[in-house]
PDB file of N, CA and C in Angstrom:
ATOM      1  N   MET P   1      12.616  -9.459  -4.077  1.00 60.00           N
ATOM      2  CA  MET P   1      11.052  -8.949  -3.338  1.00 60.00           C
ATOM      3  C   MET P   1      10.227  -9.348  -3.969  1.00 60.00           C
ATOM      4  N   GLN P   2       8.875  -9.827  -3.542  1.00 91.00           N
ATOM      5  CA  GLN P   2       7.791  -9.705  -4.758  1.00 91.00           C
ATOM      6  C   GLN P   2       6.679  -8.951  -3.887  1.00 91.00           C
ATOM      7  N   TYR P   3       6.690  -9.185  -2.639  1.00 94.00           N
ATOM      8  CA  TYR P   3       5.457  -8.414  -1.992  1.00 94.00           C
ATOM      9  C   TYR P   3       5.914  -8.072  -0.670  1.00 94.00           C
ATOM     10  N   PHE P   4       5.377  -6.139  -0.202  1.00 95.00           N
ATOM     11  CA  PHE P   4       6.042  -5.503   0.200  1.00 95.00           C
ATOM     12  C   PHE P   4       4.629  -5.478   1.310  1.00 95.00           C
ATOM     13  N   VAL P   5       4.540  -5.031   2.689  1.00 96.00           N
ATOM     14  CA  VAL P   5       2.799  -4.675   3.244  1.00 96.00           C
ATOM     15  C   VAL P   5       3.370  -3.512   3.834  1.00 96.00           C
ATOM     16  N   ILE P   6       2.643  -2.967   4.406  1.00 96.00           N
ATOM     17  CA  ILE P   6       2.616  -1.867   5.103  1.00 96.00           C
ATOM     18  C   ILE P   6       1.338  -1.677   5.989  1.00 96.00           C
ATOM     19  N   GLY P   7       1.935  -1.658   7.360  1.00 95.00           N
ATOM     20  CA  GLY P   7       0.297  -1.391   8.612  1.00 95.00           C
ATOM     21  C   GLY P   7       0.015  -1.769   9.647  1.00 95.00           C
ATOM     22  N   GLU P   8      -0.432  -2.274   9.987  1.00 94.00           N
ATOM     23  CA  GLU P   8      -0.047  -2.514  11.886  1.00 94.00           C
ATOM     24  C   GLU P   8       0.586  -3.050  12.117  1.00 94.00           C
ATOM     25  N   ARG P   9       1.112  -3.559  13.481  1.00 95.00           N
ATOM     26  CA  ARG P   9       2.039  -4.297  13.676  1.00 95.00           C
ATOM     27  C   ARG P   9       1.751  -5.862  13.349  1.00 95.00           C
ATOM     28  N   GLU P  10       0.237  -5.792  14.068  1.00 94.00           N
ATOM     29  CA  GLU P  10      -0.193  -7.246  14.281  1.00 94.00           C
ATOM     30  C   GLU P  10       0.226  -7.886  12.945  1.00 94.00           C
ATOM     31  N   ILE P  11      -0.435  -7.201  11.791  1.00 93.00           N
ATOM     32  CA  ILE P  11      -0.620  -7.290  10.396  1.00 93.00           C
ATOM     33  C   ILE P  11       0.544  -7.818  10.106  1.00 93.00           C
ATOM     34  N   VAL P  12       1.563  -6.315   9.913  1.00 95.00           N
ATOM     35  CA  VAL P  12       3.062  -7.074   9.411  1.00 95.00           C
ATOM     36  C   VAL P  12       3.768  -8.673   9.934  1.00 95.00           C
ATOM     37  N   LEU P  13       3.354  -8.823  11.288  1.00 95.00           N
ATOM     38  CA  LEU P  13       3.885  -9.926  11.567  1.00 95.00           C
ATOM     39  C   LEU P  13       3.149 -10.890  11.161  1.00 95.00           C
ATOM     40  N   VAL P  14       1.725 -11.136  10.829  1.00 93.00           N
ATOM     41  CA  VAL P  14       1.082 -12.105  10.676  1.00 93.00           C
ATOM     42  C   VAL P  14       2.173 -12.638   9.228  1.00 93.00           C
ATOM     43  N   PHE P  15       2.283 -11.359   8.123  1.00 94.00           N
ATOM     44  CA  PHE P  15       2.761 -11.490   6.692  1.00 94.00           C
ATOM     45  C   PHE P  15       3.878 -12.111   6.701  1.00 94.00           C
ATOM     46  N   ALA P  16       5.146 -11.407   7.784  1.00 96.00           N
ATOM     47  CA  ALA P  16       6.507 -12.393   7.904  1.00 96.00           C
ATOM     48  C   ALA P  16       6.460 -13.418   8.662  1.00 96.00           C
ATOM     49  N   LEU P  17       5.285 -14.418   8.806  1.00 95.00           N
ATOM     50  CA  LEU P  17       5.388 -15.176   9.207  1.00 95.00           C
ATOM     51  C   LEU P  17       5.451 -16.265   7.862  1.00 95.00           C
ATOM     52  N   ILE P  18       4.865 -15.391   6.974  1.00 93.00           N
ATOM     53  CA  ILE P  18       4.851 -16.305   5.531  1.00 93.00           C
ATOM     54  C   ILE P  18       5.742 -15.690   4.624  1.00 93.00           C
ATOM     55  N   GLY P  19       7.020 -15.278   5.424  1.00 94.00           N
ATOM     56  CA  GLY P  19       7.700 -14.594   4.350  1.00 94.00           C
ATOM     57  C   GLY P  19       7.752 -13.210   3.691  1.00 94.00           C
ATOM     58  N   VAL P  20       6.785 -12.926   4.074  1.00 94.00           N
ATOM     59  CA  VAL P  20       6.684 -11.039   2.860  1.00 94.00           C
ATOM     60  C   VAL P  20       7.350  -9.654   4.140  1.00 94.00           C
ATOM     61  N   GLU P  21       8.209  -9.627   3.814  1.00 95.00           N
ATOM     62  CA  GLU P  21       9.056  -8.220   4.572  1.00 95.00           C
ATOM     63  C   GLU P  21       7.662  -7.235   4.422  1.00 95.00           C
ATOM     64  N   GLY P  22       8.000  -6.445   5.519  1.00 96.00           N
ATOM     65  CA  GLY P  22       7.272  -5.266   5.688  1.00 96.00           C
ATOM     66  C   GLY P  22       7.518  -3.979   6.305  1.00 96.00           C
ATOM     67  N   ALA P  23       6.521  -3.250   7.020  1.00 96.00           N
ATOM     68  CA  ALA P  23       7.083  -1.660   7.774  1.00 96.00           C
ATOM     69  C   ALA P  23       5.801  -1.922   8.603  1.00 96.00           C
ATOM     70  N   VAL P  24       5.807  -1.522  10.000  1.00 96.00           N
ATOM     71  CA  VAL P  24       5.066  -0.641  10.804  1.00 96.00           C
ATOM     72  C   VAL P  24       4.735   0.659  10.764  1.00 96.00           C
ATOM     73  N   ALA P  25       3.513   1.139  10.675  1.00 96.00           N
ATOM     74  CA  ALA P  25       3.444   2.374  10.149  1.00 96.00           C
ATOM     75  C   ALA P  25       2.102   2.582  11.232  1.00 96.00           C
ATOM     76  N   THR P  26       2.460   3.552  12.379  1.00 94.00           N
ATOM     77  CA  THR P  26       1.447   3.870  12.907  1.00 94.00           C
ATOM     78  C   THR P  26       0.667   5.700  12.455  1.00 94.00           C
ATOM     79  N   ASN P  27       1.292   5.946  11.809  1.00 96.00           N
ATOM     80  CA  ASN P  27       1.222   8.011  11.596  1.00 96.00           C
ATOM     81  C   ASN P  27       1.547   7.818  10.244  1.00 96.00           C
ATOM     82  N   ARG P  28       0.957   9.148   9.548  1.00 95.00           N
ATOM     83  CA  ARG P  28       0.977   9.509   8.261  1.00 95.00           C
ATOM     84  C   ARG P  28       2.603   9.794   7.788  1.00 95.00           C
ATOM     85  N   ALA P  29       3.408   9.986   8.586  1.00 95.00           N
ATOM     86  CA  ALA P  29       4.575  10.128   8.205  1.00 95.00           C
ATOM     87  C   ALA P  29       5.536   8.942   8.482  1.00 95.00           C
ATOM     88  N   GLU P  30       5.263   7.851   9.338  1.00 95.00           N
ATOM     89  CA  GLU P  30       5.582   6.321   9.222  1.00 95.00           C
ATOM     90  C   GLU P  30       5.200   6.101   7.646  1.00 95.00           C
ATOM     91  N   ALA P  31       4.047   6.147   7.512  1.00 95.00           N
ATOM     92  CA  ALA P  31       3.652   5.261   6.443  1.00 95.00           C
ATOM     93  C   ALA P  31       3.941   6.025   4.741  1.00 95.00           C
ATOM     94  N   LEU P  32       4.138   7.234   5.230  1.00 94.00           N
ATOM     95  CA  LEU P  32       4.922   8.044   3.897  1.00 94.00           C
ATOM     96  C   LEU P  32       6.204   7.521   3.895  1.00 94.00           C
ATOM     97  N   GLU P  33       7.050   7.914   4.883  1.00 93.00           N
ATOM     98  CA  GLU P  33       8.409   6.995   4.610  1.00 93.00           C
ATOM     99  C   GLU P  33       8.369   5.721   3.975  1.00 93.00           C
ATOM    100  N   ALA P  34       7.662   5.227   4.938  1.00 94.00           N
ATOM    101  CA  ALA P  34       7.808   3.296   4.099  1.00 94.00           C
ATOM    102  C   ALA P  34       7.528   3.232   2.556  1.00 94.00           C
ATOM    103  N   PHE P  35       6.579   3.781   1.814  1.00 93.00           N
ATOM    104  CA  PHE P  35       5.985   3.612   1.079  1.00 93.00           C
ATOM    105  C   PHE P  35       7.013   4.229   0.051  1.00 93.00           C
ATOM    106  N   SER P  36       7.301   5.639   0.062  1.00 91.00           N
ATOM    107  CA  SER P  36       8.346   6.624  -0.614  1.00 91.00           C
ATOM    108  C   SER P  36       9.718   5.327  -0.751  1.00 91.00           C
ATOM    109  N   ARG P  37      10.054   4.319   0.081  1.00 90.00           N
ATOM    110  CA  ARG P  37      11.429   3.807   0.195  1.00 90.00           C
ATOM    111  C   ARG P  37      10.471   2.422  -0.944  1.00 90.00           C
ATOM    112  N   VAL P  38       9.315   1.952  -0.512  1.00 90.00           N
ATOM    113  CA  VAL P  38       9.487   0.974  -1.369  1.00 90.00           C
ATOM    114  C   VAL P  38       8.841   1.102  -2.788  1.00 90.00           C
ATOM    115  N   THR P  39       8.447   2.146  -3.469  1.00 88.00           N
ATOM    116  CA  THR P  39       7.719   2.942  -4.131  1.00 88.00           C
ATOM    117  C   THR P  39       9.164   3.491  -5.049  1.00 88.00           C
ATOM    118  N   GLY P  40      10.618   3.470  -4.693  1.00 80.00           N
ATOM    119  CA  GLY P  40      11.857   3.748  -5.339  1.00 80.00           C
ATOM    120  C   GLY P  40      12.021   5.544  -5.197  1.00 80.00           C
ATOM    121  N   LYS P  41      10.844   6.008  -4.597  1.00 69.00           N
ATOM    122  CA  LYS P  41      11.283   7.549  -4.614  1.00 69.00           C
ATOM    123  C   LYS P  41      12.175   7.508  -2.813  1.00 69.00           C
ATOM    124  N   LYS P  42      12.526   8.766  -2.788  1.00 61.00           N
ATOM    125  CA  LYS P  42      12.964   9.069  -0.954  1.00 61.00           C
ATOM    126  C   LYS P  42      12.968  11.126  -1.186  1.00 61.00           C
ATOM    127  N   ILE P  43      11.991  10.856  -0.219  1.00 56.00           N
ATOM    128  CA  ILE P  43      11.496  12.282  -0.067  1.00 56.00           C
ATOM    129  C   ILE P  43      12.674  13.409   0.945  1.00 56.00           C
ATOM    130  N   LEU P  44      13.141  14.227   0.584  1.00 50.00           N
ATOM    131  CA  LEU P  44      14.061  14.865   0.386  1.00 50.00           C
ATOM    132  C   LEU P  44      13.515  15.809   1.537  1.00 50.00           C
ATOM    133  N   GLU P  45      14.334  16.498   2.894  1.00 53.00           N
ATOM    134  CA  GLU P  45      14.199  17.526   3.533  1.00 53.00           C
ATOM    135  C   GLU P  45      12.864  18.331   3.076  1.00 53.00           C
ATOM    136  N   ASN P  46      13.569  19.035   1.813  1.00 52.00           N
ATOM    137  CA  ASN P  46      12.387  19.796   1.916  1.00 52.00           C
ATOM    138  C   ASN P  46      10.935  19.526   0.830  1.00 52.00           C
ATOM    139  N   GLY P  47      10.347  18.151   0.605  1.00 54.00           N
ATOM    140  CA  GLY P  47       9.327  17.311   0.289  1.00 54.00           C
ATOM    141  C   GLY P  47       9.733  17.220  -0.999  1.00 54.00           C
ATOM    142  N   VAL P  48      11.132  17.461  -1.710  1.00 51.00           N
ATOM    143  CA  VAL P  48      10.843  17.088  -2.877  1.00 51.00           C
ATOM    144  C   VAL P  48      11.609  15.860  -2.984  1.00 51.00           C
ATOM    145  N   SER P  49      10.676  14.570  -3.937  1.00 52.00           N
ATOM    146  CA  SER P  49      11.279  13.128  -3.953  1.00 52.00           C
ATOM    147  C   SER P  49      12.379  13.230  -5.162  1.00 52.00           C
ATOM    148  N   ALA P  50      13.005  12.504  -4.659  1.00 49.00           N
ATOM    149  CA  ALA P  50      14.077  12.179  -5.247  1.00 49.00           C
ATOM    150  C   ALA P  50      14.754  10.357  -5.956  1.00 49.00           C
ATOM    151  N   PRO P  51      14.538   9.806  -7.060  1.00 48.00           N
ATOM    152  CA  PRO P  51      14.368   8.847  -6.954  1.00 48.00           C
ATOM    153  C   PRO P  51      15.799   7.781  -6.686  1.00 48.00           C
ATOM    154  N   THR P  52      15.700   6.322  -5.585  1.00 52.00           N
ATOM    155  CA  THR P  52      16.488   5.435  -5.799  1.00 52.00           C
ATOM    156  C   THR P  52      16.436   4.321  -6.338  1.00 52.00           C
ATOM    157  N   SER P  53      17.723   3.316  -6.118  1.00 51.00           N
ATOM    158  CA  SER P  53      18.117   2.418  -6.178  1.00 51.00           C
ATOM    159  C   SER P  53      17.343   1.318  -5.618  1.00 51.00           C
ATOM    160  N   VAL P  54      16.629   1.157  -5.252  1.00 58.00           N
ATOM    161  CA  VAL P  54      15.790   0.110  -4.295  1.00 58.00           C
ATOM    162  C   VAL P  54      15.232  -1.155  -4.898  1.00 58.00           C
ATOM    163  N   GLU P  55      15.384  -2.134  -5.102  1.00 73.00           N
ATOM    164  CA  GLU P  55      14.445  -3.151  -5.862  1.00 73.00           C
ATOM    165  C   GLU P  55      12.881  -2.964  -5.690  1.00 73.00           C
ATOM    166  N   ARG P  56      12.268  -3.124  -6.029  1.00 81.00           N
ATOM    167  CA  ARG P  56      10.838  -2.562  -5.810  1.00 81.00           C
ATOM    168  C   ARG P  56      10.139  -4.020  -6.232  1.00 81.00           C
ATOM    169  N   PRO P  57       9.091  -3.949  -4.692  1.00 89.00           N
ATOM    170  CA  PRO P  57       8.377  -5.634  -4.993  1.00 89.00           C
ATOM    171  C   PRO P  57       7.240  -5.357  -6.016  1.00 89.00           C
ATOM    172  N   LYS P  58       6.343  -6.333  -6.642  1.00 90.00           N
ATOM    173  CA  LYS P  58       5.655  -6.333  -7.697  1.00 90.00           C
ATOM    174  C   LYS P  58       4.575  -6.286  -7.279  1.00 90.00           C
ATOM    175  N   VAL P  59       4.293  -6.325  -5.878  1.00 92.00           N
ATOM    176  CA  VAL P  59       2.492  -6.059  -5.288  1.00 92.00           C
ATOM    177  C   VAL P  59       3.179  -5.066  -3.590  1.00 92.00           C
ATOM    178  N   LEU P  60       2.167  -4.623  -3.623  1.00 93.00           N
ATOM    179  CA  LEU P  60       2.488  -3.377  -2.116  1.00 93.00           C
ATOM    180  C   LEU P  60       1.093  -3.234  -1.590  1.00 93.00           C
ATOM    181  N   ILE P  61       1.262  -4.396  -0.412  1.00 93.00           N
ATOM    182  CA  ILE P  61       0.130  -4.331   0.508  1.00 93.00           C
ATOM    183  C   ILE P  61      -0.062  -3.388   1.687  1.00 93.00           C
ATOM    184  N   LEU P  62      -1.124  -2.380   0.975  1.00 93.00           N
ATOM    185  CA  LEU P  62      -1.721  -1.267   2.486  1.00 93.00           C
ATOM    186  C   LEU P  62      -2.858  -1.856   3.299  1.00 93.00           C
ATOM    187  N   THR P  63      -2.714  -1.805   4.393  1.00 92.00           N
ATOM    188  CA  THR P  63      -4.166  -1.737   4.885  1.00 92.00           C
ATOM    189  C   THR P  63      -4.924  -0.451   4.700  1.00 92.00           C
ATOM    190  N   GLU P  64      -6.191  -0.754   5.216  1.00 90.00           N
ATOM    191  CA  GLU P  64      -7.434   0.670   4.739  1.00 90.00           C
ATOM    192  C   GLU P  64      -6.814   1.769   5.457  1.00 90.00           C
ATOM    193  N   GLU P  65      -6.620   1.440   6.256  1.00 91.00           N
ATOM    194  CA  GLU P  65      -6.279   2.820   6.991  1.00 91.00           C
ATOM    195  C   GLU P  65      -4.994   3.024   6.671  1.00 91.00           C
ATOM    196  N   ILE P  66      -4.271   3.180   6.288  1.00 93.00           N
ATOM    197  CA  ILE P  66      -2.280   2.828   6.439  1.00 93.00           C
ATOM    198  C   ILE P  66      -2.830   3.894   4.723  1.00 93.00           C
ATOM    199  N   SER P  67      -3.852   2.803   3.123  1.00 91.00           N
ATOM    200  CA  SER P  67      -3.599   3.538   2.309  1.00 91.00           C
ATOM    201  C   SER P  67      -5.185   4.819   2.587  1.00 91.00           C
ATOM    202  N   MET P  68      -5.624   5.166   3.408  1.00 90.00           N
ATOM    203  CA  MET P  68      -6.299   6.548   3.307  1.00 90.00           C
ATOM    204  C   MET P  68      -5.193   7.730   4.162  1.00 90.00           C
ATOM    205  N   LEU P  69      -4.506   7.097   4.835  1.00 93.00           N
ATOM    206  CA  LEU P  69      -3.488   8.158   5.102  1.00 93.00           C
ATOM    207  C   LEU P  69      -2.596   8.877   3.950  1.00 93.00           C
ATOM    208  N   LEU P  70      -2.291   7.741   2.915  1.00 93.00           N
ATOM    209  CA  LEU P  70      -1.582   8.091   1.671  1.00 93.00           C
ATOM    210  C   LEU P  70      -2.595   8.499   0.837  1.00 93.00           C
ATOM    211  N   GLU P  71      -3.957   8.543   0.994  1.00 89.00           N
ATOM    212  CA  GLU P  71      -4.595   8.800  -0.058  1.00 89.00           C
ATOM    213  C   GLU P  71      -4.147   9.514  -1.428  1.00 89.00           C
ATOM    214  N   GLU P  72      -3.877  10.821  -1.566  1.00 90.00           N
ATOM    215  CA  GLU P  72      -2.977  11.228  -2.396  1.00 90.00           C
ATOM    216  C   GLU P  72      -2.251  11.129  -3.173  1.00 90.00           C
ATOM    217  N   GLU P  73      -1.221  10.024  -2.110  1.00 90.00           N
ATOM    218  CA  GLU P  73       0.239   9.493  -2.947  1.00 90.00           C
ATOM    219  C   GLU P  73      -0.414   7.930  -3.484  1.00 90.00           C
ATOM    220  N   VAL P  74      -1.054   7.511  -2.929  1.00 89.00           N
ATOM    221  CA  VAL P  74      -1.372   6.310  -4.154  1.00 89.00           C
ATOM    222  C   VAL P  74      -2.143   6.619  -5.156  1.00 89.00           C
ATOM    223  N   MET P  75      -3.282   7.506  -5.257  1.00 87.00           N
ATOM    224  CA  MET P  75      -4.088   7.915  -6.500  1.00 87.00           C
ATOM    225  C   MET P  75      -3.200   8.379  -7.664  1.00 87.00           C
ATOM    226  N   GLU P  76      -1.851   8.899  -7.126  1.00 88.00           N
ATOM    227  CA  GLU P  76      -1.172   9.388  -8.190  1.00 88.00           C
ATOM    228  C   GLU P  76      -0.086   8.246  -8.638  1.00 88.00           C
ATOM    229  N   TRP P  77       0.364   7.453  -7.731  1.00 87.00           N
ATOM    230  CA  TRP P  77       1.125   6.222  -8.305  1.00 87.00           C
ATOM    231  C   TRP P  77      -0.209   5.426  -8.973  1.00 87.00           C
ATOM    232  N   GLN P  78      -1.444   5.178  -8.653  1.00 84.00           N
ATOM    233  CA  GLN P  78      -1.980   4.407  -9.472  1.00 84.00           C
ATOM    234  C   GLN P  78      -2.023   4.767 -10.708  1.00 84.00           C
ATOM    235  N   ARG P  79      -2.523   5.397 -10.989  1.00 85.00           N
ATOM    236  CA  ARG P  79      -2.558   6.708 -12.120  1.00 85.00           C
ATOM    237  C   ARG P  79      -1.159   6.562 -13.324  1.00 85.00           C
ATOM    238  N   GLY P  80       0.068   6.106 -12.974  1.00 83.00           N
ATOM    239  CA  GLY P  80       0.760   6.293 -13.245  1.00 83.00           C
ATOM    240  C   GLY P  80       1.290   5.154 -13.982  1.00 83.00           C
ATOM    241  N   ALA P  81       0.252   4.145 -13.758  1.00 71.00           N
ATOM    242  CA  ALA P  81       0.584   2.267 -14.245  1.00 71.00           C
ATOM    243  C   ALA P  81       2.221   1.976 -13.747  1.00 71.00           C
ATOM    244  N   LYS P  82       2.643   1.852 -12.570  1.00 76.00           N
ATOM    245  CA  LYS P  82       4.006   1.345 -12.050  1.00 76.00           C
ATOM    246  C   LYS P  82       3.753   0.165 -11.074  1.00 76.00           C
ATOM    247  N   TYR P  83       4.824  -0.576 -11.230  1.00 83.00           N
ATOM    248  CA  TYR P  83       4.757  -1.549 -10.377  1.00 83.00           C
ATOM    249  C   TYR P  83       5.340  -0.901  -9.112  1.00 83.00           C
ATOM    250  N   PRO P  84       5.468  -0.893  -7.733  1.00 87.00           N
ATOM    251  CA  PRO P  84       4.450  -2.013  -7.692  1.00 87.00           C
ATOM    252  C   PRO P  84       2.834  -1.554  -7.491  1.00 87.00           C
ATOM    253  N   LEU P  85       2.137  -2.635  -8.212  1.00 88.00           N
ATOM    254  CA  LEU P  85       0.436  -3.077  -7.739  1.00 88.00           C
ATOM    255  C   LEU P  85       0.008  -3.001  -6.742  1.00 88.00           C
ATOM    256  N   ILE P  86      -0.563  -1.714  -5.915  1.00 88.00           N
ATOM    257  CA  ILE P  86      -1.297  -1.546  -4.670  1.00 88.00           C
ATOM    258  C   ILE P  86      -2.492  -2.565  -4.209  1.00 88.00           C
ATOM    259  N   VAL P  87      -2.417  -3.061  -3.536  1.00 87.00           N
ATOM    260  CA  VAL P  87      -3.665  -3.893  -3.325  1.00 87.00           C
ATOM    261  C   VAL P  87      -3.895  -3.788  -1.770  1.00 87.00           C
ATOM    262  N   GLU P  88      -5.297  -2.753  -1.391  1.00 87.00           N
ATOM    263  CA  GLU P  88      -5.506  -2.603  -0.238  1.00 87.00           C
ATOM    264  C   GLU P  88      -6.446  -4.273   0.393  1.00 87.00           C
ATOM    265  N   ILE P  89      -5.953  -4.083   1.853  1.00 86.00           N
ATOM    266  CA  ILE P  89      -7.121  -5.134   2.374  1.00 86.00           C
ATOM    267  C   ILE P  89      -7.294  -4.695   4.075  1.00 86.00           C
ATOM    268  N   PRO P  90      -8.413  -5.334   4.792  1.00 83.00           N
ATOM    269  CA  PRO P  90      -8.868  -4.552   5.877  1.00 83.00           C
ATOM    270  C   PRO P  90      -7.616  -4.632   6.819  1.00 83.00           C
ATOM    271  N   GLY P  91      -7.435  -3.729   7.928  1.00 76.00           N
ATOM    272  CA  GLY P  91      -6.871  -3.770   9.048  1.00 76.00           C
ATOM    273  C   GLY P  91      -7.063  -5.230  10.149  1.00 76.00           C
ATOM    274  N   ILE P  92      -6.468  -4.840  11.207  1.00 71.00           N
ATOM    275  CA  ILE P  92      -6.566  -5.690  12.022  1.00 71.00           C
ATOM    276  C   ILE P  92      -7.871  -5.495  13.146  1.00 71.00           C
ATOM    277  N   GLY P  93      -8.626  -4.373  12.620  1.00 67.00           N
ATOM    278  CA  GLY P  93     -10.166  -4.230  12.873  1.00 67.00           C
ATOM    279  C   GLY P  93     -11.150  -4.804  11.923  1.00 67.00           C
ATOM    280  N   GLY P  94     -10.481  -4.720  11.331  1.00 61.00           N
ATOM    281  CA  GLY P  94     -11.813  -5.132  10.111  1.00 61.00           C
ATOM    282  C   GLY P  94     -11.850  -4.642   8.945  1.00 61.00           C
ATOM    283  N   HIS P  95     -12.507  -4.706   7.925  1.00 60.00           N
ATOM    284  CA  HIS P  95     -13.287  -3.748   7.311  1.00 60.00           C
ATOM    285  C   HIS P  95     -13.886  -2.444   7.372  1.00 60.00           C
ATOM    286  N   LEU P  96     -13.037  -1.320   6.922  1.00 61.00           N
ATOM    287  CA  LEU P  96     -13.893   0.069   7.017  1.00 61.00           C
ATOM    288  C   LEU P  96     -14.937   0.480   6.657  1.00 61.00           C
ATOM    289  N   ALA P  97     -15.746   0.906   7.274  1.00 63.00           N
ATOM    290  CA  ALA P  97     -16.812   1.408   6.763  1.00 63.00           C
ATOM    291  C   ALA P  97     -16.953   2.492   5.558  1.00 63.00           C
ATOM    292  N   GLY P  98     -17.587   2.209   4.383  1.00 66.00           N
ATOM    293  CA  GLY P  98     -17.532   3.277   3.631  1.00 66.00           C
ATOM    294  C   GLY P  98     -16.515   2.953   2.789  1.00 66.00           C
ATOM    295  N   ARG P  99     -16.099   1.378   2.455  1.00 65.00           N
ATOM    296  CA  ARG P  99     -14.871   1.063   1.685  1.00 65.00           C
ATOM    297  C   ARG P  99     -15.261   0.015   0.882  1.00 65.00           C
ATOM    298  N   LYS P 100     -14.913   0.412  -0.598  1.00 63.00           N
ATOM    299  CA  LYS P 100     -15.768  -1.206  -0.899  1.00 63.00           C
ATOM    300  C   LYS P 100     -14.716  -2.214  -0.780  1.00 63.00           C
ATOM    301  N   THR P 101     -15.289  -3.436  -0.972  1.00 59.00           N
ATOM    302  CA  THR P 101     -14.850  -4.899  -0.800  1.00 59.00           C
ATOM    303  C   THR P 101     -13.864  -5.375  -1.883  1.00 59.00           C
ATOM    304  N   LEU P 102     -13.335  -5.925  -2.026  1.00 55.00           N
ATOM    305  CA  LEU P 102     -12.390  -6.353  -3.542  1.00 55.00           C
ATOM    306  C   LEU P 102     -13.544  -6.747  -4.233  1.00 55.00           C
ATOM    307  N   THR P 103     -14.759  -7.434  -4.092  1.00 60.00           N
ATOM    308  CA  THR P 103     -15.519  -8.201  -4.684  1.00 60.00           C
ATOM    309  C   THR P 103     -16.443  -6.836  -5.369  1.00 60.00           C
ATOM    310  N   GLN P 104     -16.920  -6.335  -4.505  1.00 61.00           N
ATOM    311  CA  GLN P 104     -17.634  -5.039  -4.874  1.00 61.00           C
ATOM    312  C   GLN P 104     -16.946  -4.195  -5.988  1.00 61.00           C
ATOM    313  N   SER P 105     -15.619  -4.304  -6.129  1.00 59.00           N
ATOM    314  CA  SER P 105     -14.869  -3.150  -6.828  1.00 59.00           C
ATOM    315  C   SER P 105     -14.779  -4.424  -8.287  1.00 59.00           C
ATOM    316  N   ILE P 106     -14.591  -5.507  -8.219  1.00 59.00           N
ATOM    317  CA  ILE P 106     -14.919  -6.512  -8.959  1.00 59.00           C
ATOM    318  C   ILE P 106     -16.406  -5.986 -10.309  1.00 59.00           C
ATOM    319  N   ARG P 107     -16.994  -6.284  -8.948  1.00 67.00           N
ATOM    320  CA  ARG P 107     -18.285  -6.328  -9.954  1.00 67.00           C
ATOM    321  C   ARG P 107     -18.636  -5.183 -10.682  1.00 67.00           C
ATOM    322  N   GLU P 108     -18.143  -3.225  -9.699  1.00 65.00           N
ATOM    323  CA  GLU P 108     -18.385  -2.573 -10.806  1.00 65.00           C
ATOM    324  C   GLU P 108     -17.750  -2.717 -12.191  1.00 65.00           C
ATOM    325  N   ALA P 109     -16.088  -3.324 -12.065  1.00 66.00           N
ATOM    326  CA  ALA P 109     -15.657  -2.905 -13.045  1.00 66.00           C
ATOM    327  C   ALA P 109     -15.706  -4.011 -14.231  1.00 66.00           C
ATOM    328  N   VAL P 110     -16.347  -5.016 -13.856  1.00 71.00           N
ATOM    329  CA  VAL P 110     -16.678  -5.918 -15.139  1.00 71.00           C
ATOM    330  C   VAL P 110     -17.993  -6.338 -15.560  1.00 71.00           C
ATOM    331  N   GLY P 111     -18.873  -5.642 -13.933  1.00 70.00           N
ATOM    332  CA  GLY P 111     -20.407  -5.574 -14.470  1.00 70.00           C
ATOM    333  C   GLY P 111     -20.874  -6.920 -14.422  1.00 70.00           C
ATOM    334  N   ILE P 112     -20.579  -8.262 -14.046  1.00 67.00           N
ATOM    335  CA  ILE P 112     -20.749  -9.378 -13.792  1.00 67.00           C
ATOM    336  C   ILE P 112     -20.995  -9.759 -12.445  1.00 67.00           C
ATOM    337  N   HIS P 113     -22.014 -10.674 -11.737  1.00 61.00           N
ATOM    338  CA  HIS P 113     -21.475 -11.285 -10.132  1.00 61.00           C
ATOM    339  C   HIS P 113     -20.864 -12.345 -10.298  1.00 61.00           C
ATOM    340  N   ILE P 114     -19.823 -12.380  -9.065  1.00 55.00           N
ATOM    341  CA  ILE P 114     -19.024 -13.248  -8.770  1.00 55.00           C
ATOM    342  C   ILE P 114     -19.071 -14.251  -7.749  1.00 55.00           C
TER     343      ILE P 114
END
């Protein structure tokens, strides 16, 4: 498994057409369960995470809406510099106001316009 997507039903279906597995999430609980499963951590009933032996994808694709629901967990994961690499994409409703596009992030990081 190289890629995995977590998002709205329509987004997951589109990615499934090209062979990318995914999980539909409509609320924080579903998003957290899918995120924990994909990143290799299982959330126990008492809120403590335990490692699992699941094959992890190299790239985890999250819609902006899901990323907002899991903001704390995503930031913690990215600080650890672990795989999967997390990539945000706009959801079915388009780009969320106030969120940076990929091009804007690259411009800030590199300092040049592409």
